[in-house]
Amino acid sequence: MSETKTKTIGILTSGGDCPGLNAAIRGVAKAALSQGTKVIGIQDGFRGLVENRVMALEDKDVSGILTHGGTFLGSSRDKPHKMDMGGTVMDMTDVAVANAQKNLIDCLVCLGGNGTQKNAMRLHEAGLDVLTLPKTIDNDVAGTDITFGFDSSMAIATEAIDRLHTTASSHHRAIVCEIMGHKAGWLALGAGIAGGADVILLPEIPYDLDYMVEHLLARRHHNKRFSIIAVAEGSRPKDRNTGKKNASKKKEEASLIEEPIASRLAREIQQAAGIEVRFTSLGHVQRGGTPTATDRLLCTRMGTKAGELLADGVYNVMVGLRGDVCEAIPLAEVAGRTKLVPMDHRWLKTATLVDTCLGDKLSFQ
Ligand code: F6P
């Protein structure tokens, strides 16, 4: 075994959790430990680094956690450059870097989504070497075909749609199911196709209510007396944010932000289509529980790839999956970018070919 170029790593999980984080920590730590690298676990994301809440991790600490949901290190949404320190928001970047140095950390491994990629980049710019892994149920991190956590969450949302199907069918109702995803529609689109939703609404395609209602009424006309509408939490109607905003428009927009999209949509469909509509919001259920086999494999592959890169002294990169290969992607190409569903994505065409309405007429239809 050639000597590792990295004596000590710190590892933290930051941002919203997801199934697979423990599997990824295990992958990184086991690979690093086996190459003689010391591993320091940092609690509760960047806040733990600023507060120097750290612990040495040994093999026994990362054994038996492959299937566990959540993250045993804890997570937070705190950013080093804007951290609430007892009521005052402060730039704690220098403290974070100094604590990493105090713990002799050669490279800080950060597991997280878009916010984490940006925060890791900031620490790199402040003088700390970092390496990141793309974690999020939203699948919206640039530089990788897929993020870990997405497959597990998609499976949960798909099962929920399956369950909604049976009750919607019994009562001849339409049911709106709100799915997470932040500003991207990957989760709603994937689960919507897998669950056979009749309508899928995404932030990337502002929806036309009349077009959608026409689709729902056509189903009724063909004796399909129930419908499932999978709506991504970030979806918006077509006419929002266009033209000059007067006071009443601004007020309407503020109320839209307060009211969850599913309840608003259910009300609008019921009024416009004259059919009985219910809604449900899956919320944090989508982030809980054990990772799927696909996520366990992905986390283990990405985690151990990180271990290999660390041994070679490759820093300031994100481990991304391109095709079927785990690659080192320069962090500068990732941080600050969001991967939305592109309008030519094959899943969109797939959905329309099975007669799923995507909220508006698309050019390839
Ligand atoms: O980024 C993951 C995610 O679950 C998003 O889909 C969602 O918008 C957000 O986090 C919810 O965040 P929180 O757990 O802070 O409520």
mmCIF file of C-alpha atoms and ligand atoms in Angstrom:
data_model
loop_
_atom_site.group_PDB
_atom_site.id
_atom_site.type_symbol
_atom_site.label_atom_id
_atom_site.label_comp_id
_atom_site.label_asym_id
_atom_site.label_seq_id
_atom_site.Cartn_x
_atom_site.Cartn_y
_atom_site.Cartn_z
ATOM 1 C CA MET A 1 0.000 0.000 0.000
ATOM 2 C CA SER A 2 1.506 3.356 -1.036
ATOM 3 C CA GLU A 3 1.543 6.060 1.611
ATOM 4 C CA THR A 4 -1.505 8.342 1.777
ATOM 5 C CA LYS A 5 -1.001 12.024 1.020
ATOM 6 C CA THR A 6 -3.648 12.953 3.599
ATOM 7 C CA LYS A 7 -2.858 12.420 7.270
ATOM 8 C CA THR A 8 -6.128 13.718 8.746
ATOM 9 C CA ILE A 9 -9.575 14.529 7.417
ATOM 10 C CA GLY A 10 -12.549 16.179 9.046
ATOM 11 C CA ILE A 11 -15.999 15.074 7.916
ATOM 12 C CA LEU A 12 -19.312 16.855 8.338
ATOM 13 C CA THR A 13 -22.868 16.684 7.034
ATOM 14 C CA SER A 14 -24.657 19.941 6.300
ATOM 15 C CA GLY A 15 -28.082 21.096 5.096
ATOM 16 C CA GLY A 16 -31.272 19.044 5.020
ATOM 17 C CA ASP A 17 -30.634 15.398 5.786
ATOM 18 C CA CYS A 18 -31.551 12.459 3.562
ATOM 19 C CA PRO A 19 -31.342 8.676 3.528
ATOM 20 C CA GLY A 20 -27.807 7.592 2.649
ATOM 21 C CA LEU A 21 -25.781 10.103 4.661
ATOM 22 C CA ASN A 22 -24.589 7.467 7.116
ATOM 23 C CA ALA A 23 -23.762 5.121 4.254
ATOM 24 C CA ALA A 24 -21.656 7.868 2.649
ATOM 25 C CA ILE A 25 -19.878 8.756 5.918
ATOM 26 C CA ARG A 26 -19.116 5.061 6.336
ATOM 27 C CA GLY A 27 -17.748 4.841 2.775
ATOM 28 C CA VAL A 28 -15.436 7.834 3.208
ATOM 29 C CA ALA A 29 -14.295 6.878 6.711
ATOM 30 C CA LYS A 30 -13.650 3.198 6.040
ATOM 31 C CA ALA A 31 -11.688 3.950 2.881
ATOM 32 C CA ALA A 32 -9.683 6.688 4.622
ATOM 33 C CA LEU A 33 -8.981 4.656 7.782
ATOM 34 C CA SER A 34 -7.854 1.656 5.752
ATOM 35 C CA GLN A 35 -5.251 3.900 4.078
ATOM 36 C CA GLY A 36 -3.940 5.179 7.392
ATOM 37 C CA THR A 37 -5.764 8.519 7.421
ATOM 38 C CA LYS A 38 -7.096 9.800 10.727
ATOM 39 C CA VAL A 39 -10.812 10.682 10.592
ATOM 40 C CA ILE A 40 -12.404 13.397 12.711
ATOM 41 C CA GLY A 41 -16.200 13.607 12.817
ATOM 42 C CA ILE A 42 -17.634 17.115 13.170
ATOM 43 C CA GLN A 43 -21.079 17.508 14.732
ATOM 44 C CA ASP A 44 -24.011 19.464 13.279
ATOM 45 C CA GLY A 45 -22.409 20.715 10.088
ATOM 46 C CA PHE A 46 -20.410 23.936 9.899
ATOM 47 C CA ARG A 47 -21.676 25.043 13.301
ATOM 48 C CA GLY A 48 -19.847 22.124 14.903
ATOM 49 C CA LEU A 49 -16.641 23.210 13.176
ATOM 50 C CA VAL A 50 -17.018 26.780 14.414
ATOM 51 C CA GLU A 51 -17.770 25.529 17.942
ATOM 52 C CA ASN A 52 -15.055 22.872 17.685
ATOM 53 C CA ARG A 53 -17.387 19.987 18.516
ATOM 54 C CA VAL A 54 -15.349 17.161 17.075
ATOM 55 C CA MET A 55 -14.616 13.493 17.775
ATOM 56 C CA ALA A 56 -12.099 11.011 16.414
ATOM 57 C CA LEU A 57 -13.849 8.267 14.445
ATOM 58 C CA GLU A 58 -12.615 4.703 14.380
ATOM 59 C CA ASP A 59 -13.801 1.759 12.358
ATOM 60 C CA LYS A 60 -16.215 0.674 15.081
ATOM 61 C CA ASP A 61 -17.911 4.101 14.956
ATOM 62 C CA VAL A 62 -18.799 3.738 11.299
ATOM 63 C CA SER A 63 -19.707 0.051 11.335
ATOM 64 C CA GLY A 64 -23.350 -1.036 11.354
ATOM 65 C CA ILE A 65 -24.656 2.306 10.038
ATOM 66 C CA LEU A 66 -25.024 1.504 6.337
ATOM 67 C CA THR A 67 -28.794 1.109 6.530
ATOM 68 C CA HIS A 68 -29.507 3.847 9.089
ATOM 69 C CA GLY A 69 -31.486 6.932 8.021
ATOM 70 C CA GLY A 70 -30.412 10.462 8.975
ATOM 71 C CA THR A 71 -26.840 11.323 9.915
ATOM 72 C CA PHE A 72 -25.251 10.229 13.155
ATOM 73 C CA LEU A 73 -23.039 13.334 13.025
ATOM 74 C CA GLY A 74 -26.086 15.627 13.041
ATOM 75 C CA SER A 75 -26.688 18.397 10.511
ATOM 76 C CA SER A 76 -27.602 22.073 10.418
ATOM 77 C CA ARG A 77 -28.217 24.738 7.813
ATOM 78 C CA ASP A 78 -25.664 27.111 9.391
ATOM 79 C CA LYS A 79 -23.235 28.905 7.085
ATOM 80 C CA PRO A 80 -19.756 29.835 8.386
ATOM 81 C CA HIS A 81 -19.896 33.331 6.845
ATOM 82 C CA LYS A 82 -23.319 34.193 8.338
ATOM 83 C CA MET A 83 -23.734 32.349 11.607
ATOM 84 C CA ASP A 84 -26.117 33.255 14.378
ATOM 85 C CA MET A 85 -23.931 33.428 17.478
ATOM 86 C CA GLY A 86 -26.378 33.951 20.332
ATOM 87 C CA GLY A 87 -28.575 36.428 18.499
ATOM 88 C CA THR A 88 -25.857 38.199 16.493
ATOM 89 C CA VAL A 89 -25.106 37.084 12.958
ATOM 90 C CA MET A 90 -21.349 36.928 12.495
ATOM 91 C CA ASP A 91 -18.808 35.908 9.881
ATOM 92 C CA MET A 92 -17.162 32.867 11.479
ATOM 93 C CA THR A 93 -15.156 31.768 8.438
ATOM 94 C CA ASP A 94 -11.777 32.427 10.080
ATOM 95 C CA VAL A 95 -12.800 30.544 13.211
ATOM 96 C CA ALA A 96 -13.903 27.563 11.111
ATOM 97 C CA VAL A 97 -10.568 27.520 9.252
ATOM 98 C CA ALA A 98 -8.589 27.991 12.486
ATOM 99 C CA ASN A 99 -10.411 25.104 14.170
ATOM 100 C CA ALA A 100 -9.735 22.851 11.205
ATOM 101 C CA GLN A 101 -6.044 23.768 11.464
ATOM 102 C CA LYS A 102 -6.053 23.247 15.241
ATOM 103 C CA ASN A 103 -7.309 19.691 14.627
ATOM 104 C CA LEU A 104 -4.574 19.210 11.996
ATOM 105 C CA ILE A 105 -7.210 18.608 9.324
ATOM 106 C CA ASP A 106 -5.576 18.460 5.886
ATOM 107 C CA CYS A 107 -8.890 18.317 4.061
ATOM 108 C CA LEU A 108 -12.464 18.921 5.192
ATOM 109 C CA VAL A 109 -14.951 16.503 3.638
ATOM 110 C CA CYS A 110 -18.388 18.117 3.355
ATOM 111 C CA LEU A 111 -21.483 16.079 2.531
ATOM 112 C CA GLY A 112 -24.306 18.310 1.375
ATOM 113 C CA GLY A 113 -26.425 19.974 -1.286
ATOM 114 C CA ASN A 114 -26.075 23.268 -3.121
ATOM 115 C CA GLY A 115 -25.669 25.419 -0.009
ATOM 116 C CA THR A 116 -22.940 23.118 1.260
ATOM 117 C CA GLN A 117 -21.062 23.231 -2.048
ATOM 118 C CA LYS A 118 -21.039 27.038 -1.810
ATOM 119 C CA ASN A 119 -19.995 27.056 1.850
ATOM 120 C CA ALA A 120 -17.213 24.563 1.173
ATOM 121 C CA MET A 121 -16.007 26.762 -1.680
ATOM 122 C CA ARG A 122 -15.931 29.770 0.663
ATOM 123 C CA LEU A 123 -13.801 27.816 3.151
ATOM 124 C CA HIS A 124 -11.499 26.793 0.312
ATOM 125 C CA GLU A 125 -11.156 30.454 -0.686
ATOM 126 C CA ALA A 126 -10.314 31.227 2.942
ATOM 127 C CA GLY A 127 -7.417 28.777 2.820
ATOM 128 C CA LEU A 128 -8.828 25.369 3.756
ATOM 129 C CA ASP A 129 -8.662 22.351 1.456
ATOM 130 C CA VAL A 130 -12.036 20.678 1.015
ATOM 131 C CA LEU A 131 -13.659 17.787 -0.800
ATOM 132 C CA THR A 132 -17.413 17.420 -1.211
ATOM 133 C CA LEU A 133 -20.058 14.798 -1.933
ATOM 134 C CA PRO A 134 -23.418 15.694 -3.539
ATOM 135 C CA LYS A 135 -26.241 14.920 -1.143
ATOM 136 C CA THR A 136 -29.860 15.948 -1.558
ATOM 137 C CA ILE A 137 -33.284 14.509 -2.226
ATOM 138 C CA ASP A 138 -33.718 17.405 -4.691
ATOM 139 C CA ASN A 139 -31.133 16.064 -7.208
ATOM 140 C CA ASP A 140 -30.323 19.668 -8.125
ATOM 141 C CA VAL A 141 -26.524 19.750 -7.643
ATOM 142 C CA ALA A 142 -24.583 20.596 -10.800
ATOM 143 C CA GLY A 143 -21.674 18.457 -11.956
ATOM 144 C CA THR A 144 -23.254 15.084 -11.195
ATOM 145 C CA ASP A 145 -25.917 13.042 -12.969
ATOM 146 C CA ILE A 146 -27.473 12.173 -9.635
ATOM 147 C CA THR A 147 -27.197 13.091 -5.970
ATOM 148 C CA PHE A 148 -27.470 10.537 -3.202
ATOM 149 C CA GLY A 149 -30.738 10.578 -1.271
ATOM 150 C CA PHE A 150 -32.741 11.222 -4.437
ATOM 151 C CA ASP A 151 -33.506 7.590 -5.200
ATOM 152 C CA SER A 152 -34.692 6.862 -1.646
ATOM 153 C CA SER A 153 -36.897 9.914 -1.585
ATOM 154 C CA MET A 154 -38.298 9.109 -5.006
ATOM 155 C CA ALA A 155 -39.200 5.628 -3.752
ATOM 156 C CA ILE A 156 -41.041 7.116 -0.749
ATOM 157 C CA ALA A 157 -42.958 9.609 -2.902
ATOM 158 C CA THR A 158 -43.795 6.889 -5.432
ATOM 159 C CA GLU A 159 -45.218 4.671 -2.709
ATOM 160 C CA ALA A 160 -47.284 7.597 -1.444
ATOM 161 C CA ILE A 161 -48.703 8.150 -4.947
ATOM 162 C CA ASP A 162 -49.535 4.433 -5.157
ATOM 163 C CA ARG A 163 -51.480 4.706 -1.908
ATOM 164 C CA LEU A 164 -53.270 7.851 -3.034
ATOM 165 C CA HIS A 165 -54.308 6.042 -6.204
ATOM 166 C CA THR A 166 -56.379 3.458 -4.374
ATOM 167 C CA THR A 167 -58.263 5.922 -2.196
ATOM 168 C CA ALA A 168 -58.735 8.419 -5.042
ATOM 169 C CA SER A 169 -60.136 5.608 -7.151
ATOM 170 C CA SER A 170 -62.593 4.451 -4.461
ATOM 171 C CA HIS A 171 -64.002 7.952 -3.992
ATOM 172 C CA HIS A 172 -63.765 9.112 -7.618
ATOM 173 C CA ARG A 173 -61.742 12.111 -6.525
ATOM 174 C CA ALA A 174 -58.749 14.065 -7.670
ATOM 175 C CA ILE A 175 -55.913 14.188 -5.149
ATOM 176 C CA VAL A 176 -53.080 16.701 -5.257
ATOM 177 C CA CYS A 177 -49.839 15.376 -3.786
ATOM 178 C CA GLU A 178 -47.165 17.932 -2.909
ATOM 179 C CA ILE A 179 -43.624 16.683 -3.314
ATOM 180 C CA MET A 180 -40.416 18.375 -2.103
ATOM 181 C CA GLY A 181 -37.583 19.390 -4.396
ATOM 182 C CA HIS A 182 -36.918 23.044 -3.536
ATOM 183 C CA LYS A 183 -36.728 24.949 -6.853
ATOM 184 C CA ALA A 184 -36.260 21.848 -9.009
ATOM 185 C CA GLY A 185 -38.794 19.347 -10.299
ATOM 186 C CA TRP A 186 -36.691 16.161 -10.354
ATOM 187 C CA LEU A 187 -38.413 14.481 -7.436
ATOM 188 C CA ALA A 188 -41.970 15.227 -8.544
ATOM 189 C CA LEU A 189 -41.140 14.248 -12.118
ATOM 190 C CA GLY A 190 -39.417 10.978 -11.190
ATOM 191 C CA ALA A 191 -41.990 9.909 -8.609
ATOM 192 C CA GLY A 192 -44.833 11.179 -10.768
ATOM 193 C CA ILE A 193 -43.764 9.015 -13.707
ATOM 194 C CA ALA A 194 -42.998 6.009 -11.486
ATOM 195 C CA GLY A 195 -46.327 6.364 -9.680
ATOM 196 C CA GLY A 196 -48.331 7.024 -12.843
ATOM 197 C CA ALA A 197 -49.551 10.489 -11.843
ATOM 198 C CA ASP A 198 -52.011 11.975 -14.338
ATOM 199 C CA VAL A 199 -50.628 15.478 -13.969
ATOM 200 C CA ILE A 200 -47.089 16.430 -12.925
ATOM 201 C CA LEU A 201 -46.287 20.053 -12.174
ATOM 202 C CA LEU A 202 -42.715 21.317 -11.959
ATOM 203 C CA PRO A 203 -41.143 24.682 -11.190
ATOM 204 C CA GLU A 204 -39.436 24.500 -14.591
ATOM 205 C CA ILE A 205 -42.818 24.525 -16.403
ATOM 206 C CA PRO A 206 -45.164 27.206 -15.007
ATOM 207 C CA TYR A 207 -48.610 25.633 -15.195
ATOM 208 C CA ASP A 208 -51.693 26.759 -17.085
ATOM 209 C CA LEU A 209 -54.697 25.940 -14.884
ATOM 210 C CA ASP A 210 -57.154 25.808 -17.798
ATOM 211 C CA TYR A 211 -54.936 23.424 -19.756
ATOM 212 C CA MET A 212 -54.619 21.136 -16.754
ATOM 213 C CA VAL A 213 -58.346 21.220 -15.953
ATOM 214 C CA GLU A 214 -59.107 20.315 -19.563
ATOM 215 C CA HIS A 215 -56.905 17.249 -19.132
ATOM 216 C CA LEU A 216 -58.662 16.246 -15.898
ATOM 217 C CA LEU A 217 -62.122 16.673 -17.449
ATOM 218 C CA ALA A 218 -61.075 14.666 -20.508
ATOM 219 C CA ARG A 219 -60.141 11.813 -18.162
ATOM 220 C CA ARG A 220 -63.614 11.975 -16.615
ATOM 221 C CA HIS A 221 -65.095 11.983 -20.084
ATOM 222 C CA HIS A 222 -63.239 8.738 -20.785
ATOM 223 C CA ASN A 223 -64.689 7.251 -17.619
ATOM 224 C CA LYS A 224 -61.482 7.611 -15.613
ATOM 225 C CA ARG A 225 -63.148 9.019 -12.550
ATOM 226 C CA PHE A 226 -60.100 9.774 -10.417
ATOM 227 C CA SER A 227 -56.866 11.665 -10.973
ATOM 228 C CA ILE A 228 -53.559 12.135 -9.200
ATOM 229 C CA ILE A 229 -51.758 15.460 -9.506
ATOM 230 C CA ALA A 230 -48.110 15.337 -8.385
ATOM 231 C CA VAL A 231 -46.952 18.880 -7.728
ATOM 232 C CA ALA A 232 -43.411 19.952 -6.902
ATOM 233 C CA GLU A 233 -43.338 22.361 -3.974
ATOM 234 C CA GLY A 234 -41.684 25.060 -6.109
ATOM 235 C CA SER A 235 -44.330 25.015 -8.878
ATOM 236 C CA ARG A 236 -46.022 28.243 -9.857
ATOM 237 C CA PRO A 237 -48.821 29.251 -12.244
ATOM 238 C CA LYS A 238 -47.884 30.521 -15.672
ATOM 239 C CA ASP A 239 -48.868 34.142 -15.270
ATOM 240 C CA ARG A 240 -46.898 34.837 -12.067
ATOM 241 C CA ASN A 241 -43.996 37.278 -12.081
ATOM 242 C CA THR A 242 -44.847 38.763 -15.459
ATOM 243 C CA GLY A 243 -45.472 42.421 -16.114
ATOM 244 C CA LYS A 244 -45.460 45.230 -13.592
ATOM 245 C CA LYS A 245 -46.675 44.359 -10.124
ATOM 246 C CA ASN A 246 -49.313 46.556 -8.551
ATOM 247 C CA ALA A 247 -50.149 46.440 -4.828
ATOM 248 C CA SER A 248 -52.888 43.816 -5.160
ATOM 249 C CA LYS A 249 -50.626 41.597 -7.289
ATOM 250 C CA LYS A 250 -47.928 41.841 -4.636
ATOM 251 C CA LYS A 251 -50.463 40.967 -1.936
ATOM 252 C CA GLU A 252 -51.650 37.987 -3.944
ATOM 253 C CA GLU A 253 -48.066 36.811 -4.382
ATOM 254 C CA ALA A 254 -47.382 37.126 -0.667
ATOM 255 C CA SER A 255 -50.412 34.953 0.101
ATOM 256 C CA LEU A 256 -49.212 32.409 -2.480
ATOM 257 C CA ILE A 257 -45.955 32.122 -0.626
ATOM 258 C CA GLU A 258 -47.747 31.506 2.640
ATOM 259 C CA GLU A 259 -50.227 28.957 1.303
ATOM 260 C CA PRO A 260 -48.735 25.568 0.368
ATOM 261 C CA ILE A 261 -49.067 24.963 -3.343
ATOM 262 C CA ALA A 262 -51.079 21.742 -2.844
ATOM 263 C CA SER A 263 -53.929 23.391 -0.946
ATOM 264 C CA ARG A 264 -54.081 26.328 -3.342
ATOM 265 C CA LEU A 265 -54.116 24.032 -6.339
ATOM 266 C CA ALA A 266 -56.771 21.725 -4.871
ATOM 267 C CA ARG A 267 -59.044 24.728 -4.316
ATOM 268 C CA GLU A 268 -58.437 26.088 -7.800
ATOM 269 C CA ILE A 269 -59.065 22.732 -9.511
ATOM 270 C CA GLN A 270 -62.215 22.101 -7.488
ATOM 271 C CA GLN A 271 -63.579 25.506 -8.478
ATOM 272 C CA ALA A 272 -62.585 25.320 -12.126
ATOM 273 C CA ALA A 273 -63.411 21.665 -12.820
ATOM 274 C CA GLY A 274 -66.294 21.158 -10.414
ATOM 275 C CA ILE A 275 -64.827 17.880 -9.155
ATOM 276 C CA GLU A 276 -64.081 16.828 -5.607
ATOM 277 C CA VAL A 277 -60.418 17.391 -4.770
ATOM 278 C CA ARG A 278 -58.278 16.551 -1.736
ATOM 279 C CA PHE A 279 -54.642 17.362 -1.126
ATOM 280 C CA THR A 280 -51.759 15.928 0.827
ATOM 281 C CA SER A 281 -48.245 17.193 1.433
ATOM 282 C CA LEU A 282 -45.588 14.524 1.932
ATOM 283 C CA GLY A 283 -43.179 16.865 3.722
ATOM 284 C CA HIS A 284 -40.261 15.464 5.688
ATOM 285 C CA VAL A 285 -41.511 11.875 5.386
ATOM 286 C CA GLN A 286 -39.583 12.047 2.095
ATOM 287 C CA ARG A 287 -36.304 12.551 3.967
ATOM 288 C CA GLY A 288 -36.672 9.781 6.529
ATOM 289 C CA GLY A 289 -35.864 6.118 6.884
ATOM 290 C CA THR A 290 -33.469 3.646 5.380
ATOM 291 C CA PRO A 291 -31.783 4.303 2.009
ATOM 292 C CA THR A 292 -32.681 2.210 -1.038
ATOM 293 C CA ALA A 293 -30.193 -0.332 -2.378
ATOM 294 C CA THR A 294 -29.398 2.089 -5.239
ATOM 295 C CA ASP A 295 -28.550 4.860 -2.763
ATOM 296 C CA ARG A 296 -26.492 2.542 -0.543
ATOM 297 C CA LEU A 297 -24.463 1.530 -3.572
ATOM 298 C CA LEU A 298 -24.082 5.136 -4.767
ATOM 299 C CA CYS A 299 -23.066 6.378 -1.301
ATOM 300 C CA THR A 300 -20.538 3.610 -0.914
ATOM 301 C CA ARG A 301 -19.113 4.263 -4.370
ATOM 302 C CA MET A 302 -18.928 8.026 -3.891
ATOM 303 C CA GLY A 303 -17.597 7.705 -0.347
ATOM 304 C CA THR A 304 -14.839 5.299 -1.256
ATOM 305 C CA LYS A 305 -13.958 7.343 -4.358
ATOM 306 C CA ALA A 306 -13.492 10.279 -1.980
ATOM 307 C CA GLY A 307 -11.172 8.052 0.078
ATOM 308 C CA GLU A 308 -9.094 7.297 -3.030
ATOM 309 C CA LEU A 309 -8.861 10.974 -3.994
ATOM 310 C CA LEU A 310 -7.789 11.897 -0.465
ATOM 311 C CA ALA A 311 -5.056 9.261 -0.549
ATOM 312 C CA ASP A 312 -3.815 10.855 -3.780
ATOM 313 C CA GLY A 313 -3.997 14.357 -2.284
ATOM 314 C CA VAL A 314 -6.721 15.519 -4.697
ATOM 315 C CA TYR A 315 -8.645 18.347 -3.010
ATOM 316 C CA ASN A 316 -11.171 21.077 -3.803
ATOM 317 C CA VAL A 317 -13.264 18.784 -5.952
ATOM 318 C CA MET A 318 -16.721 17.218 -5.666
ATOM 319 C CA VAL A 319 -17.210 13.525 -6.313
ATOM 320 C CA GLY A 320 -19.834 13.352 -9.062
ATOM 321 C CA LEU A 321 -21.353 10.464 -10.985
ATOM 322 C CA ARG A 322 -21.070 10.851 -14.743
ATOM 323 C CA GLY A 323 -22.542 7.967 -16.672
ATOM 324 C CA ASP A 324 -21.517 5.079 -14.458
ATOM 325 C CA VAL A 325 -18.216 6.559 -13.346
ATOM 326 C CA CYS A 326 -17.434 8.445 -10.144
ATOM 327 C CA GLU A 327 -15.288 11.420 -11.094
ATOM 328 C CA ALA A 328 -13.567 14.350 -9.410
ATOM 329 C CA ILE A 329 -15.322 17.524 -10.563
ATOM 330 C CA PRO A 330 -13.612 20.860 -9.739
ATOM 331 C CA LEU A 331 -15.648 22.486 -6.975
ATOM 332 C CA ALA A 332 -15.438 25.827 -8.779
ATOM 333 C CA GLU A 333 -17.568 24.288 -11.579
ATOM 334 C CA VAL A 334 -20.247 23.209 -9.105
ATOM 335 C CA ALA A 335 -20.578 25.854 -6.383
ATOM 336 C CA GLY A 336 -23.289 28.415 -7.009
ATOM 337 C CA ARG A 337 -24.970 26.483 -9.816
ATOM 338 C CA THR A 338 -28.331 24.705 -9.625
ATOM 339 C CA LYS A 339 -29.253 21.802 -11.890
ATOM 340 C CA LEU A 340 -32.882 22.200 -12.965
ATOM 341 C CA VAL A 341 -34.778 19.823 -15.256
ATOM 342 C CA PRO A 342 -33.774 20.909 -18.784
ATOM 343 C CA MET A 343 -36.619 21.328 -21.263
ATOM 344 C CA ASP A 344 -35.151 18.662 -23.536
ATOM 345 C CA HIS A 345 -34.849 16.086 -20.766
ATOM 346 C CA ARG A 346 -35.991 12.632 -21.834
ATOM 347 C CA TRP A 347 -38.180 12.170 -18.721
ATOM 348 C CA LEU A 348 -40.430 15.006 -19.916
ATOM 349 C CA LYS A 349 -41.081 13.333 -23.251
ATOM 350 C CA THR A 350 -41.532 9.999 -21.469
ATOM 351 C CA ALA A 351 -44.256 11.517 -19.308
ATOM 352 C CA THR A 352 -46.157 13.016 -22.218
ATOM 353 C CA LEU A 353 -45.967 9.739 -24.173
ATOM 354 C CA VAL A 354 -47.974 8.035 -21.428
ATOM 355 C CA ASP A 355 -50.493 10.887 -21.568
ATOM 356 C CA THR A 356 -49.321 12.651 -18.431
ATOM 357 C CA CYS A 357 -50.100 16.362 -18.450
ATOM 358 C CA LEU A 358 -47.111 18.521 -17.513
ATOM 359 C CA GLY A 359 -49.192 21.617 -16.843
ATOM 360 C CA ASP A 360 -48.785 23.248 -20.221
ATOM 361 C CA LYS A 361 -48.346 22.353 -23.873
ATOM 362 C CA LEU A 362 -44.681 21.711 -24.618
ATOM 363 C CA SER A 363 -42.975 22.297 -27.936
ATOM 364 C CA PHE A 364 -42.185 18.614 -28.555
ATOM 365 C CA GLN A 365 -45.845 17.585 -28.137
HETATM 366 O O1 F6P B 1 -33.172 20.417 0.186
HETATM 367 C C1 F6P B 1 -33.901 19.402 0.760
HETATM 368 C C2 F6P B 1 -35.262 19.878 1.198
HETATM 369 O O2 F6P B 1 -35.955 18.786 1.739
HETATM 370 C C3 F6P B 1 -36.086 20.566 0.108
HETATM 371 O O3 F6P B 1 -36.691 19.654 -0.756
HETATM 372 C C4 F6P B 1 -37.033 21.373 0.941
HETATM 373 O O4 F6P B 1 -37.475 22.506 0.236
HETATM 374 C C5 F6P B 1 -36.205 21.770 2.133
HETATM 375 O O5 F6P B 1 -35.131 20.867 2.198
HETATM 376 C C6 F6P B 1 -36.928 21.759 3.453
HETATM 377 O O6 F6P B 1 -36.052 22.241 4.411
HETATM 378 P P1 F6P B 1 -36.239 22.137 5.987
HETATM 379 O O7 F6P B 1 -35.931 20.726 6.393
HETATM 380 O O8 F6P B 1 -35.262 23.098 6.518
HETATM 381 O O9 F6P B 1 -37.661 22.474 6.282
#
